[in-house]
Short mmCIF file of C-alpha atoms and ligand atoms in Angstrom, two decimals:
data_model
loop_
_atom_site.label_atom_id
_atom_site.label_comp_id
_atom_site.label_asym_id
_atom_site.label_seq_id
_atom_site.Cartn_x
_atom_site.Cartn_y
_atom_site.Cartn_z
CA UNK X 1 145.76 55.70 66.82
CA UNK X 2 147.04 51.94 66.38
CA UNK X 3 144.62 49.60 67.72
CA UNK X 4 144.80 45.97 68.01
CA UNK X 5 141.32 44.15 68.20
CA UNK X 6 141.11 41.08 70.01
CA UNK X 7 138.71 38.14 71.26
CA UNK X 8 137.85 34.91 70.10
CA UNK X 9 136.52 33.83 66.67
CA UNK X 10 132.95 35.38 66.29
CA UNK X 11 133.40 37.94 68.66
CA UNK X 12 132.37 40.62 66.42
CA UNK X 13 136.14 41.79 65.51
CA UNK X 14 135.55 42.39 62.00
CA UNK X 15 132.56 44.24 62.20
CA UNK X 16 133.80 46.62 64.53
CA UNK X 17 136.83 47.37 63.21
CA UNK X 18 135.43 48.00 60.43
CA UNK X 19 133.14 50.52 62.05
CA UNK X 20 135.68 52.02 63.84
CA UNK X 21 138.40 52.25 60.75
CA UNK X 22 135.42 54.40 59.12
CA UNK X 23 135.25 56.20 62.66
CA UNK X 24 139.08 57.52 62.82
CA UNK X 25 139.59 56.88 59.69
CA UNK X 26 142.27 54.62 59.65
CA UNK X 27 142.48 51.20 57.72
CA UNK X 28 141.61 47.90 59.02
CA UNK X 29 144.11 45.28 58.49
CA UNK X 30 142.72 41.51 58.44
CA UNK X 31 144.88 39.04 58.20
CA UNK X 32 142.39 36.43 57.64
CA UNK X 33 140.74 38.91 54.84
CA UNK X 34 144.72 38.96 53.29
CA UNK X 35 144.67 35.36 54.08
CA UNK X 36 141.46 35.01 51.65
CA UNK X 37 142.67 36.95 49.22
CA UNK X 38 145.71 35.24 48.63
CA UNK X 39 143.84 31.57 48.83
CA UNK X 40 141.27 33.49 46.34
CA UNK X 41 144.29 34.37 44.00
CA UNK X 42 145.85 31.28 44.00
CA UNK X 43 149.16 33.27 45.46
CA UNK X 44 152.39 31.19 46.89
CA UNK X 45 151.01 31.94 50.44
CA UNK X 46 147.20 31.32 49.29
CA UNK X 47 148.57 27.54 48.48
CA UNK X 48 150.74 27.41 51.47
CA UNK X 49 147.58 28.65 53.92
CA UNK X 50 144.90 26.45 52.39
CA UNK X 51 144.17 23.50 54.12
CA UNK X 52 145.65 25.07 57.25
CA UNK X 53 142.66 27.75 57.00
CA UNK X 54 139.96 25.32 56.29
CA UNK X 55 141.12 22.61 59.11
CA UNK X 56 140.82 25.95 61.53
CA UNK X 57 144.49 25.46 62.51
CA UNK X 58 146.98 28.93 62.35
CA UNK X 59 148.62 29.86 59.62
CA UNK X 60 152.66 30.08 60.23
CA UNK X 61 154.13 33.04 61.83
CA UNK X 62 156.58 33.86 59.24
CA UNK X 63 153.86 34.36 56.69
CA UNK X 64 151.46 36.23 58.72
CA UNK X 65 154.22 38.45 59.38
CA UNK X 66 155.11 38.97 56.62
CA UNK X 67 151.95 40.18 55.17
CA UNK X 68 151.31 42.75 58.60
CA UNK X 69 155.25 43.80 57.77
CA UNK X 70 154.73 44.93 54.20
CA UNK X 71 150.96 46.03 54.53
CA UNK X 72 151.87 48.45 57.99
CA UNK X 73 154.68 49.99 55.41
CA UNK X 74 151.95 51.32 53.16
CA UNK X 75 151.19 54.92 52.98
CA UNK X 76 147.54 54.61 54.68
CA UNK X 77 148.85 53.32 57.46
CA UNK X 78 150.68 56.83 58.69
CA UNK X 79 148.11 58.43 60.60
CA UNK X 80 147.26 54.46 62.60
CA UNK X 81 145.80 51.40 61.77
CA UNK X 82 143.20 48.67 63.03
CA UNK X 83 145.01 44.75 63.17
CA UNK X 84 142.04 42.06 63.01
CA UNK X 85 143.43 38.69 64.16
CA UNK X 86 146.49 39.38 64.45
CA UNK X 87 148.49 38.88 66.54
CA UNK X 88 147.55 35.26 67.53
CA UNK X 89 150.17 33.88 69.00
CA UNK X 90 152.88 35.55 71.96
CA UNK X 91 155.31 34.97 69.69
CA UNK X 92 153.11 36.73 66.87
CA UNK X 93 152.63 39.46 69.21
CA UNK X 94 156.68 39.59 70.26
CA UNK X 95 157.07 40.28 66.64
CA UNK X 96 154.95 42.78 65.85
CA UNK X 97 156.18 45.03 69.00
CA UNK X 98 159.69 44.54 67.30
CA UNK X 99 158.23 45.71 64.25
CA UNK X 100 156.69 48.39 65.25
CA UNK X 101 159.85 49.27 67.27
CA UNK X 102 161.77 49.45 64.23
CA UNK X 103 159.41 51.82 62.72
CA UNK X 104 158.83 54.61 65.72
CA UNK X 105 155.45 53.11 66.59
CA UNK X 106 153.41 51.68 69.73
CA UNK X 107 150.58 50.18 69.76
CA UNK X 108 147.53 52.52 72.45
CA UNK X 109 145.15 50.19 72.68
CA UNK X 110 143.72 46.29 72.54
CA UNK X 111 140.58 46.14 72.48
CA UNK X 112 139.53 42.54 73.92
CA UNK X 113 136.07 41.99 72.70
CA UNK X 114 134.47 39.67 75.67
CA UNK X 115 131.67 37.01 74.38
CA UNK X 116 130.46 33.93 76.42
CA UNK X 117 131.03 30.54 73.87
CA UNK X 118 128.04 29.49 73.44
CA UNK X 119 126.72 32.53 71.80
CA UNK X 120 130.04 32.59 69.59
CA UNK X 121 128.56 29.30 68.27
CA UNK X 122 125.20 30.99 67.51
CA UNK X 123 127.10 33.72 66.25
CA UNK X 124 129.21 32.14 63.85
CA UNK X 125 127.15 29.56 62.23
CA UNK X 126 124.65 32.35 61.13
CA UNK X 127 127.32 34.50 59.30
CA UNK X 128 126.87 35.32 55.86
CA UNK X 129 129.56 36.97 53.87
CA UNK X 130 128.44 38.49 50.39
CA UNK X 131 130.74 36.43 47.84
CA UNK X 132 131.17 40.46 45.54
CA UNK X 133 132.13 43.21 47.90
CA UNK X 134 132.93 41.02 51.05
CA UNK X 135 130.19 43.01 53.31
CA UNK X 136 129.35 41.03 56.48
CA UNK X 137 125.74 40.16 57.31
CA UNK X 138 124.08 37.51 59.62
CA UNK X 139 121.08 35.57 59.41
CA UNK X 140 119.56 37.08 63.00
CA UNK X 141 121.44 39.90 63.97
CA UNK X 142 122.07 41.45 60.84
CA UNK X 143 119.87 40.55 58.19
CA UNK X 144 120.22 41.35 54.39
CA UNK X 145 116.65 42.50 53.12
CA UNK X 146 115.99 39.48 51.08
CA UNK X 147 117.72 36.63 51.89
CA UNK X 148 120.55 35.34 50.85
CA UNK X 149 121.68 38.46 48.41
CA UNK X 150 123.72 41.27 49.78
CA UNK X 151 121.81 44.31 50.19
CA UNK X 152 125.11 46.84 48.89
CA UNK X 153 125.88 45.48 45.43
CA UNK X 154 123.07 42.26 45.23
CA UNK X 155 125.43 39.33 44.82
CA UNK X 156 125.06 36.30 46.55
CA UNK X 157 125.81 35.81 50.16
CA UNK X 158 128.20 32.91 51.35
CA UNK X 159 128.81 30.98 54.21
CA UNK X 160 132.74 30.64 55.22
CA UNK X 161 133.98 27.39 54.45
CA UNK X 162 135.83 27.46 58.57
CA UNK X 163 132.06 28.51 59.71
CA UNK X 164 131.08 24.95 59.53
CA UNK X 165 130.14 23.21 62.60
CA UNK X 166 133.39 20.94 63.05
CA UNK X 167 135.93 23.74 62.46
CA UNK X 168 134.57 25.98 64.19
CA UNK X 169 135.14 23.85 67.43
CA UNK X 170 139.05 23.41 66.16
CA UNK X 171 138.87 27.28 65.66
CA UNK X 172 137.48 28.21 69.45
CA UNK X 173 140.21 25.35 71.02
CA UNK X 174 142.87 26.95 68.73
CA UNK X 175 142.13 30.64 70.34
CA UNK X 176 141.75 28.97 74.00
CA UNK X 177 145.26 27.61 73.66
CA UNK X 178 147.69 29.54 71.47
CA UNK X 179 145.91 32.80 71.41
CA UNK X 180 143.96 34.11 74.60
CA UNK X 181 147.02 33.75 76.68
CA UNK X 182 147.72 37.21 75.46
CA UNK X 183 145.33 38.54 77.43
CA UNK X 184 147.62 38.62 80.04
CA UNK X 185 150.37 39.61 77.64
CA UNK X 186 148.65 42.89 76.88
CA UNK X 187 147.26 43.25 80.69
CA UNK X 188 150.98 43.32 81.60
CA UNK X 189 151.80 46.22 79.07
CA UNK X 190 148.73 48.02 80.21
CA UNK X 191 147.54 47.86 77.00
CA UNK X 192 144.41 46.02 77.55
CA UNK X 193 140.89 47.35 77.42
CA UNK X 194 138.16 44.89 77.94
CA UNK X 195 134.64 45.54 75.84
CA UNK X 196 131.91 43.30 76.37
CA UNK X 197 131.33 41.79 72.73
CA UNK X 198 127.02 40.86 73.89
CA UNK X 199 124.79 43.51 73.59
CA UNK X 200 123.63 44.89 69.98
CA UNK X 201 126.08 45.93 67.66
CA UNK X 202 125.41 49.09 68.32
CA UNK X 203 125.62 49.39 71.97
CA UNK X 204 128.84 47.88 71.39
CA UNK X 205 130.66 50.34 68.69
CA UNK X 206 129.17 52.98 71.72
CA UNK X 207 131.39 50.76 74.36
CA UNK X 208 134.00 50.77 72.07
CA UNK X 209 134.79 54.49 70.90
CA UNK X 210 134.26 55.65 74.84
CA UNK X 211 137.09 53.36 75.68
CA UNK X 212 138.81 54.57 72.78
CA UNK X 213 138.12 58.40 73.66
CA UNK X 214 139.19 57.87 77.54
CA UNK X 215 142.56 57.72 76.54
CA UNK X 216 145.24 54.94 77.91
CA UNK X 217 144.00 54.16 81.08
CA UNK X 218 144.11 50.56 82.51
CA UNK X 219 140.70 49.63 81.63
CA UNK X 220 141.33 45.92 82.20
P1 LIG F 301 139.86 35.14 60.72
O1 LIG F 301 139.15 35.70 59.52
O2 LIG F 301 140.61 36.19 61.48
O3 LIG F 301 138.94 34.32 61.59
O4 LIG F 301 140.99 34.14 60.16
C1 LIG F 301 140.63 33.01 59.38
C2 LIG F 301 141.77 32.02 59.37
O5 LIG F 301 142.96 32.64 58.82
C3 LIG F 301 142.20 31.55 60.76
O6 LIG F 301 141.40 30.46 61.22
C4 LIG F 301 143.65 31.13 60.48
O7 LIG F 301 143.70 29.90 59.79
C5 LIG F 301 144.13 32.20 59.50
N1 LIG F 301 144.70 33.36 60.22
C6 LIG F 301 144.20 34.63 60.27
N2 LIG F 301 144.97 35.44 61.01
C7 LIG F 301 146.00 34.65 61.44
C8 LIG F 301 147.12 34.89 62.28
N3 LIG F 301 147.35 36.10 62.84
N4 LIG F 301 147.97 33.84 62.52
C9 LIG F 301 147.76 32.64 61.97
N5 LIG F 301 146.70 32.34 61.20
C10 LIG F 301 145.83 33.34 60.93
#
């Protein structure tokens, strides 16, 4: 199955795809986690991405492509795959179709994860990351036992540099202008299943795998 995971920052993408990678057993591909990495290795593209990551802006298409491109060739990727933020952009999303073309794949399913703003503020500013194994956690929703330290491998627990305040307002007007407009990009492919991202997290994996399990209808 080759899903594409959708909504706005702080909708809850990662953590479900993550979930639901484990699910079908399929990898999850983040391109802000690749995006990380490569800032975290001190890579070309980490240099390149930098400051455009931190400001909240979007990282160019060609090297976002380029990343999906090489990572979708991999050997995990045969039986489907999860994409986490990407695509972003229509012309992102043009791409990756092409790609996928030229590979004998389709995508089934976007999953649009629906969350009002003002809880995607709440959301994100209380998001802990552990700074080790990368494990998610948040200060209300998802606590770690004792604060601060990742309850899977007891490292330290970090908040994202783009989490702050100020970027995170760049990050939402970002997604309002270059990226939701492929909601209706996916609605007119009848690829698009709305999920509602509120609810506990939970509830929502539930939501999630019975839209997966009905199959390609128009859920949208
Ligand atoms: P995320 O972890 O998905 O919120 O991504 C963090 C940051 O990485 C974003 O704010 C962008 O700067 C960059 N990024 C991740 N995915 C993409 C993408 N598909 N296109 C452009 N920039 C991206």
């Amino acid at each position: 199955m080759n899903i594409v995971f959708f909504g706005p920052p702080g909708a809850g993408k990662g953590t479900q795809a993550h979930f639901i990678a484990d699910t079908y057993g399929i990898p999850q591909i983040s391109t802000g986690d690749m995006l990380r990495s490569a800032v975290v290795s001190g890579s070309e593209i980490g240099l390149q991405a930098k400051s455009i990551m931190d400001s909240g802006g979007l990282v160019s298409d060609e090297i976002v492509l380029e990343l999906v491109r090489q990572r979708l060739l991999d050997s995990d990727c045969k039986n489907g795959f999860i994409l986490d933020g990407f695509p972003r952009t229509v012309a992102q999303a043009d791409s990756l179709i092409l790609l996928l073309k030229g590979i004998k794949k389709d995508i089934d399913h976007v999953i649009s994860l629906d969350v009002a703003d003002e809880e995607l503020i709440k959301r994100i500013s209380g998001r802990r990351t552990c700074s080790a194994c990368g494990r998610g956690f948040h200060v209300l929703y998802d606590p770690p036992v004792t604060a601060d330290v990742c309850n899977i491998c007891g490292s330290a627990l970090v908040q994202r540099g783009d989490d702050s305040e100020s970027v995170v307002i760049n990050r939402l007007s970002v997604y309002n202008q270059q990226t939701s407009p492929l909601k209706a990009y996916f609605k007119n492919k009848n690829l698009l299943r709305h999920v509602s991202g509120e609810g506990s997290i939970e509830s929502i994996r539930t939501s999630i795998i019975n839209v997966l399990n009905m199959g390609s209808i128009d859920h949208s």
